[in-house]
mmCIF file of C-alpha atoms in Angstrom:
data_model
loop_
_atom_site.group_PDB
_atom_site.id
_atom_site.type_symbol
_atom_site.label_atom_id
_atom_site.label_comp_id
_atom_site.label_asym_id
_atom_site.label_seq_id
_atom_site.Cartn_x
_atom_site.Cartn_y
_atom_site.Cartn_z
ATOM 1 C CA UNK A 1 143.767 140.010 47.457
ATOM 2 C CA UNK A 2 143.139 136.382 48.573
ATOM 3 C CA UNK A 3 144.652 133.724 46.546
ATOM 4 C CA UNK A 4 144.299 130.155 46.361
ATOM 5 C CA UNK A 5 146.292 128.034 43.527
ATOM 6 C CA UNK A 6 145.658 124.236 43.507
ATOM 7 C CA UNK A 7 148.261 122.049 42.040
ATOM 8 C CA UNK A 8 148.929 118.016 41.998
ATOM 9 C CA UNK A 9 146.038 116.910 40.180
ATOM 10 C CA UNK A 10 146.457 114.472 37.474
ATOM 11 C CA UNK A 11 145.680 110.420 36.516
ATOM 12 C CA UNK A 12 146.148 107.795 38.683
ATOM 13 C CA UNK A 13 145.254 104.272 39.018
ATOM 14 C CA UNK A 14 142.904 103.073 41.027
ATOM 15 C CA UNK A 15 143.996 101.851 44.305
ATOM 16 C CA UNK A 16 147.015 104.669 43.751
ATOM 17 C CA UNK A 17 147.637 108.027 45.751
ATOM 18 C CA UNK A 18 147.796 111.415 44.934
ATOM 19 C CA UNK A 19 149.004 114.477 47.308
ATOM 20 C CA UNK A 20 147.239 117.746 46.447
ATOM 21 C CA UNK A 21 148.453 121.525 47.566
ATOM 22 C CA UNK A 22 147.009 124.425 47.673
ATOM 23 C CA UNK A 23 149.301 127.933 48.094
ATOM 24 C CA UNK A 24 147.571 130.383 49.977
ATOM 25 C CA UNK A 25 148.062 134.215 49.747
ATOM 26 C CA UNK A 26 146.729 137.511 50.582
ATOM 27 C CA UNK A 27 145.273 136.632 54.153
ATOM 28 C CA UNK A 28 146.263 135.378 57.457
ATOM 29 C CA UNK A 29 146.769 131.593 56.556
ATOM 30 C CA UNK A 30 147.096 131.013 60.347
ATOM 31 C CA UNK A 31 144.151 132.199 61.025
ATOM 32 C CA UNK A 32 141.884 130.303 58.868
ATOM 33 C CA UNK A 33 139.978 127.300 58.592
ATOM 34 C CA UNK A 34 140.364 125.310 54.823
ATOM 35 C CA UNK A 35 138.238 123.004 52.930
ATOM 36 C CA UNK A 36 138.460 120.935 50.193
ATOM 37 C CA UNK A 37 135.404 120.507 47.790
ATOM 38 C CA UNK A 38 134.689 118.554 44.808
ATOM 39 C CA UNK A 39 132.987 118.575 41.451
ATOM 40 C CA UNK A 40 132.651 115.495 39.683
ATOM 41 C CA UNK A 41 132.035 115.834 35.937
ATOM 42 C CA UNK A 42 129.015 116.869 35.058
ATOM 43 C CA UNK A 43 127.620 117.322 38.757
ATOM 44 C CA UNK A 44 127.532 118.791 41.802
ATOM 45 C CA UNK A 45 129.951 120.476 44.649
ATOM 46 C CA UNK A 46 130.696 118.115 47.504
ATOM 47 C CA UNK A 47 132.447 118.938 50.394
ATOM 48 C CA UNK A 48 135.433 116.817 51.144
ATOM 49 C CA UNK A 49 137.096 117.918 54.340
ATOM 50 C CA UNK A 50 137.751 120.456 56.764
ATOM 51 C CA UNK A 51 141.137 121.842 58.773
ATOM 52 C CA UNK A 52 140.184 124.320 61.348
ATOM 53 C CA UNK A 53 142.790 127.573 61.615
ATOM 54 C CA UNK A 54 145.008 125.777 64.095
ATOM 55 C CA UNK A 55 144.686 122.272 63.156
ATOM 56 C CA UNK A 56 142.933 120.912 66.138
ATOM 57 C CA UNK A 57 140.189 119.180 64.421
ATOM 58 C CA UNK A 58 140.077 117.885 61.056
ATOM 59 C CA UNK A 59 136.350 116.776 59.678
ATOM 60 C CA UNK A 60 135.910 114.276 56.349
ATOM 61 C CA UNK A 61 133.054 113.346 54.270
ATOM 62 C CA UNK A 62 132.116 109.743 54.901
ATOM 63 C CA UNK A 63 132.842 108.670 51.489
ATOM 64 C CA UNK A 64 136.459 109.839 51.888
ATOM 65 C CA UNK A 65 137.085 109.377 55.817
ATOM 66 C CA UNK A 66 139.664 106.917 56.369
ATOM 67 C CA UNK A 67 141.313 107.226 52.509
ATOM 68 C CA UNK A 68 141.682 111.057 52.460
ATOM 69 C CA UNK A 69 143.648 113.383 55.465
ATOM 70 C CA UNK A 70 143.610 117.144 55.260
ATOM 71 C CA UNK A 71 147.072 118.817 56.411
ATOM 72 C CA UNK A 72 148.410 122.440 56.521
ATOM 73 C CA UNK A 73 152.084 123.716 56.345
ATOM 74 C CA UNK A 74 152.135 127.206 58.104
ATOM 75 C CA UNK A 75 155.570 127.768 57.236
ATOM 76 C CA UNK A 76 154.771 127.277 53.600
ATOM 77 C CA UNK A 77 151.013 128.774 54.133
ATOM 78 C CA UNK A 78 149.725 125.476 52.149
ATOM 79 C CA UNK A 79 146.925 123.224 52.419
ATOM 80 C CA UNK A 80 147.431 119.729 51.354
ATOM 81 C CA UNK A 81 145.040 116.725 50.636
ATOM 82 C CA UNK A 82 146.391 112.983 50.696
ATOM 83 C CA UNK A 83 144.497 111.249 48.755
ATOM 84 C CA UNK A 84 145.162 107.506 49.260
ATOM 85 C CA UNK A 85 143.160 103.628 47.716
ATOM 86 C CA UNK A 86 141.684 106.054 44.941
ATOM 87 C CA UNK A 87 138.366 104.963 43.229
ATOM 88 C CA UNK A 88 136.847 105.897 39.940
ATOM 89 C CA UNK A 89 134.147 107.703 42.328
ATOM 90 C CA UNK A 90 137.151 110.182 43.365
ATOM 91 C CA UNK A 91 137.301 111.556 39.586
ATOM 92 C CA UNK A 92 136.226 115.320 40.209
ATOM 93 C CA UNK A 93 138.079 118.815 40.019
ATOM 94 C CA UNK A 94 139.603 119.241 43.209
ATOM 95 C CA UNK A 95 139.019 123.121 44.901
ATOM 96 C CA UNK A 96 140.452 124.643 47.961
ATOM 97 C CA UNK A 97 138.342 127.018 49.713
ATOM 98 C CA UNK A 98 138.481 129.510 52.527
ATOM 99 C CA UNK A 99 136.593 129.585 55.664
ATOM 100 C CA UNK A 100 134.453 132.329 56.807
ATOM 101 C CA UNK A 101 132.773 131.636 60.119
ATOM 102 C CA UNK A 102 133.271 128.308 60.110
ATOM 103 C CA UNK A 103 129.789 127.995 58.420
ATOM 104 C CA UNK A 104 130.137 128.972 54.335
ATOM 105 C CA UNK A 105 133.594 129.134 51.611
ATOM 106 C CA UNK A 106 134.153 132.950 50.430
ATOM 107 C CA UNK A 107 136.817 132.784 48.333
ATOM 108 C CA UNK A 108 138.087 129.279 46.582
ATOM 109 C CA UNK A 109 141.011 128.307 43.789
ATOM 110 C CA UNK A 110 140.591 127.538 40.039
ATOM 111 C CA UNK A 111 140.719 123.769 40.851
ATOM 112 C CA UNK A 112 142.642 120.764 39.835
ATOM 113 C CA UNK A 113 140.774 117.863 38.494
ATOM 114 C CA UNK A 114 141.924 114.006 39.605
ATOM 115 C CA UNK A 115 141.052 111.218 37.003
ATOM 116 C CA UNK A 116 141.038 108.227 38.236
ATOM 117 C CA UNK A 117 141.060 105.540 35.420
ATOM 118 C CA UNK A 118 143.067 101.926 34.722
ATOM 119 C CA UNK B 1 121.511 113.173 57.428
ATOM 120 C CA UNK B 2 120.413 116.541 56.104
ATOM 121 C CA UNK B 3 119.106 117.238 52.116
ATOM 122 C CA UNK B 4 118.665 120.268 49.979
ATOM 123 C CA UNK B 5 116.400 120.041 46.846
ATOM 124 C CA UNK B 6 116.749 122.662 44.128
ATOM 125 C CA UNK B 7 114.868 122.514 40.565
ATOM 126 C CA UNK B 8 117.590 121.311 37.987
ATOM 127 C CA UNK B 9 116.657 124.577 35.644
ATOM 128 C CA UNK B 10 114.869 128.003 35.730
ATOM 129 C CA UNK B 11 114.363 130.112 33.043
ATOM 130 C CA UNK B 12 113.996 134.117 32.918
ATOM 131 C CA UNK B 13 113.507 136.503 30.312
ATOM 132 C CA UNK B 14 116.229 138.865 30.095
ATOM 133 C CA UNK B 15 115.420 141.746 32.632
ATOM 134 C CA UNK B 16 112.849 140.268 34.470
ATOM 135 C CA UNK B 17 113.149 138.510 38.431
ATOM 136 C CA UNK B 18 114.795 135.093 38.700
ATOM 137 C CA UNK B 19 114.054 133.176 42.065
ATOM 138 C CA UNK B 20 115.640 129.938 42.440
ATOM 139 C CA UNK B 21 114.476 127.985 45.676
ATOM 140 C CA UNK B 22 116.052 125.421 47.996
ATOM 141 C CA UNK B 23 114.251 123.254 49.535
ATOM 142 C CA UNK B 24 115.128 121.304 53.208
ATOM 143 C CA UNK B 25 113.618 120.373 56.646
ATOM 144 C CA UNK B 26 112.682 123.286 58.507
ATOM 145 C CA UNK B 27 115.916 125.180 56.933
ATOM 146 C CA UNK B 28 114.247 128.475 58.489
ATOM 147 C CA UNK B 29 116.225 127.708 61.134
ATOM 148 C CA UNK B 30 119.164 127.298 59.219
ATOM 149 C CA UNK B 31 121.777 129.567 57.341
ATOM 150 C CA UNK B 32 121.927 129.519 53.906
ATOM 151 C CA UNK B 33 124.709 130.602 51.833
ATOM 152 C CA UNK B 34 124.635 130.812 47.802
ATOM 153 C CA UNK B 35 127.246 130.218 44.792
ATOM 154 C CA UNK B 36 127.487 131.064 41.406
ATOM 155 C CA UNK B 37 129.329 129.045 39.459
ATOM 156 C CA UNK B 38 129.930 129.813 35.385
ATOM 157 C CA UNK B 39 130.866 126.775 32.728
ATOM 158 C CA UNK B 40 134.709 126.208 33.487
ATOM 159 C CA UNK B 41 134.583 128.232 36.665
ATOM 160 C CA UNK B 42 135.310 127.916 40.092
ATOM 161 C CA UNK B 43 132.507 128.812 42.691
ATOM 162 C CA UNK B 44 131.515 132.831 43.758
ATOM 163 C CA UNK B 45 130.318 133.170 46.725
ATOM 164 C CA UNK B 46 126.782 135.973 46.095
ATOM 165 C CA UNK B 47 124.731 135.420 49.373
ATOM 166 C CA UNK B 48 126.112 134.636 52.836
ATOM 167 C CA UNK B 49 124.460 134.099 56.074
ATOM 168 C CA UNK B 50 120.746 134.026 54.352
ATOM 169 C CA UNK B 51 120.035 137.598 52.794
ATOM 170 C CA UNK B 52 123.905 139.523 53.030
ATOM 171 C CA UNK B 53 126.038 140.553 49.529
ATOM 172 C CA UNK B 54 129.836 139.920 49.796
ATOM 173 C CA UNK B 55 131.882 143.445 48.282
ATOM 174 C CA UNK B 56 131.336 143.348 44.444
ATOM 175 C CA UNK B 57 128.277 141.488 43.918
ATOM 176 C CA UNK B 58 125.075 143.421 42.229
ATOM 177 C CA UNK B 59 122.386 144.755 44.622
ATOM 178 C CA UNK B 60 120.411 142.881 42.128
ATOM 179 C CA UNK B 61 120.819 139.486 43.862
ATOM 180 C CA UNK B 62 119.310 139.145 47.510
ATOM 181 C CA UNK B 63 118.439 135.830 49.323
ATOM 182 C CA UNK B 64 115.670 135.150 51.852
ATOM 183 C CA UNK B 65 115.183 132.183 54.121
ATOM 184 C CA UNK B 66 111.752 130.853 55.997
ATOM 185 C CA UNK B 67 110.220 127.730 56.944
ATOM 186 C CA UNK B 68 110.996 124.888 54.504
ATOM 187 C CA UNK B 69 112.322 127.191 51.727
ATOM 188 C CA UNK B 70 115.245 129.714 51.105
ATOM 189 C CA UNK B 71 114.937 131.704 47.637
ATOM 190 C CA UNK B 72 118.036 133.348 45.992
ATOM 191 C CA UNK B 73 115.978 136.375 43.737
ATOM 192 C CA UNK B 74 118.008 137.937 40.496
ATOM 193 C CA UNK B 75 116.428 141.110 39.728
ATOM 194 C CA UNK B 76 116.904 142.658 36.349
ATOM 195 C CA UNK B 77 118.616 139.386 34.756
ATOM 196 C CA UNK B 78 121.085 140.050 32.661
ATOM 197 C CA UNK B 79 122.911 137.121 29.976
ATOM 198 C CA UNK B 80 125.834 137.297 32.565
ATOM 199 C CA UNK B 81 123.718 135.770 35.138
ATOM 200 C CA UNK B 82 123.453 132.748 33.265
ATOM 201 C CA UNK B 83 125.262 130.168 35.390
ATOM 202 C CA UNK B 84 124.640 127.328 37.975
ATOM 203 C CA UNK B 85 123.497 128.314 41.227
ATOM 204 C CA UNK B 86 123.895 126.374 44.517
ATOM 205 C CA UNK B 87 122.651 127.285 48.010
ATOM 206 C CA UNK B 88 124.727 125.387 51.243
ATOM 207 C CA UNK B 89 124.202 125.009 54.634
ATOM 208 C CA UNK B 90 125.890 123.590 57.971
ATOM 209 C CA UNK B 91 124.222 121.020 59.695
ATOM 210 C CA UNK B 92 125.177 118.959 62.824
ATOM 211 C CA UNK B 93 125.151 115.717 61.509
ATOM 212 C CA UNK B 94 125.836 115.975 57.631
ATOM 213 C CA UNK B 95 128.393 118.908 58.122
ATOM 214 C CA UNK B 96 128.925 121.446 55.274
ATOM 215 C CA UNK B 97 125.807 120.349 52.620
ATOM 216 C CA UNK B 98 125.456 121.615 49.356
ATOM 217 C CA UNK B 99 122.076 121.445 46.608
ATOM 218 C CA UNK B 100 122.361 119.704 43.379
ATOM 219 C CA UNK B 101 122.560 122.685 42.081
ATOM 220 C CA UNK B 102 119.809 125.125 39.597
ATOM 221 C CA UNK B 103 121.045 126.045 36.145
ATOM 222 C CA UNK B 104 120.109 129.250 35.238
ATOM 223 C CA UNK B 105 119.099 130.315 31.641
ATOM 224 C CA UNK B 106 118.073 134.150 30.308
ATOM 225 C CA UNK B 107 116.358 134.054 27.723
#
């Protein structure tokens, strides 16, 4: 069965950095796209970024492009997220999700939530 | 960039039809996608492409999709249901969009 752990979350300053994984199992990593969403306390799901299956394109929110980059280790079948010049804004559970048709998320992790706080 | 409006809360008596709408420009011509999401829980995905059930989720939920609306319907609502429901869709410009989200009591 598909699995997808999170891990790396925790409190930073802000301004700081923060590297988030997610271990994939049970599918075809390689043949995949990933996304990371967010859920700040309290609210909504925002999407974050997006990796297609090969790694050719990579897409970003605009309140994260040019802070955040999305990466994937095949060898490791992990997604990453560096998360770089944090802002209080950024404090939300962190989830890795699976693609399906490049359009919706079908299965996603348990999250890992990122405080960011002086 | 491209919006999706759902009503923060809907309420429906245990065993009776829950619809919860979402609301965008024209998204008739769009595909919507739904989650469930319980307190403390990561997201489940219950309707893809509009009106289809992913393996394990109740005949009881369908979707539907036309001109400026797309309606997730609970039949039979049962105190499980209770959770927050979001729909998403992909859109050119705005990418992978999701609604603020409906909270869902039985009552």
């Amino acid at each position: 069965q598909v699995q997808l752990v999170e891990s790396g979350g925790g409190v930073v300053q802000p301004g700081g950095s923060l590297r988030l994984s997610c271990a994939a199992s049970g599918f075809t990593f390689s043949s995949y796209g990933m996304y990371w969403v967010r859920q700040a306390p309290g609210k909504g799901l925002e999407w974050v970024a997006f990796i297609r299956y090969d790694g050719s394109n990579k897409y970003y929110a605009d309140s994260v492009k040019g802070r955040f980059t999305i990466s994937r280790d095949y060898s490791k079948n992990t997604l990453y997220l560096q998360m770089n010049s944090l802002r209080a804004e950024d404090t939300a559970v962190y989830y890795c999700a699976k693609e399906r048709g490049g359009m919706y998320f079908d299965y996603w992790g348990q999250g890992t939530l990122v405080t960011v706080s002086s | 960039s491209y919006e999706l409006t759902q009503p923060l809360s809907v309420s429906v008596a245990l065993g009776q039809t829950a619809r919860i709408t979402c609301g965008g420009n024209n998204i008739g011509s769009k595909i919507v996608h739904w989650y469930q999401q319980k307190p403390g829980q990561a997201p489940v995905l219950v309707i893809y492409r509009d009106s289809n059930r992913p393996s394990g989720i109740p005949e009881r939920f369908s979707g539907s999709n036309s001109g400026n609306t797309a309606t997730l319907t609970i039949s039979r609502a049962q105190a499980g249901d209770e959770a927050d429901y979001y729909c998403q869709v992909w859109d050119t410009s705005t990418n992978w969009v999701f609604g603020g989200g409906t909270k869902l009591t039985v009552l």
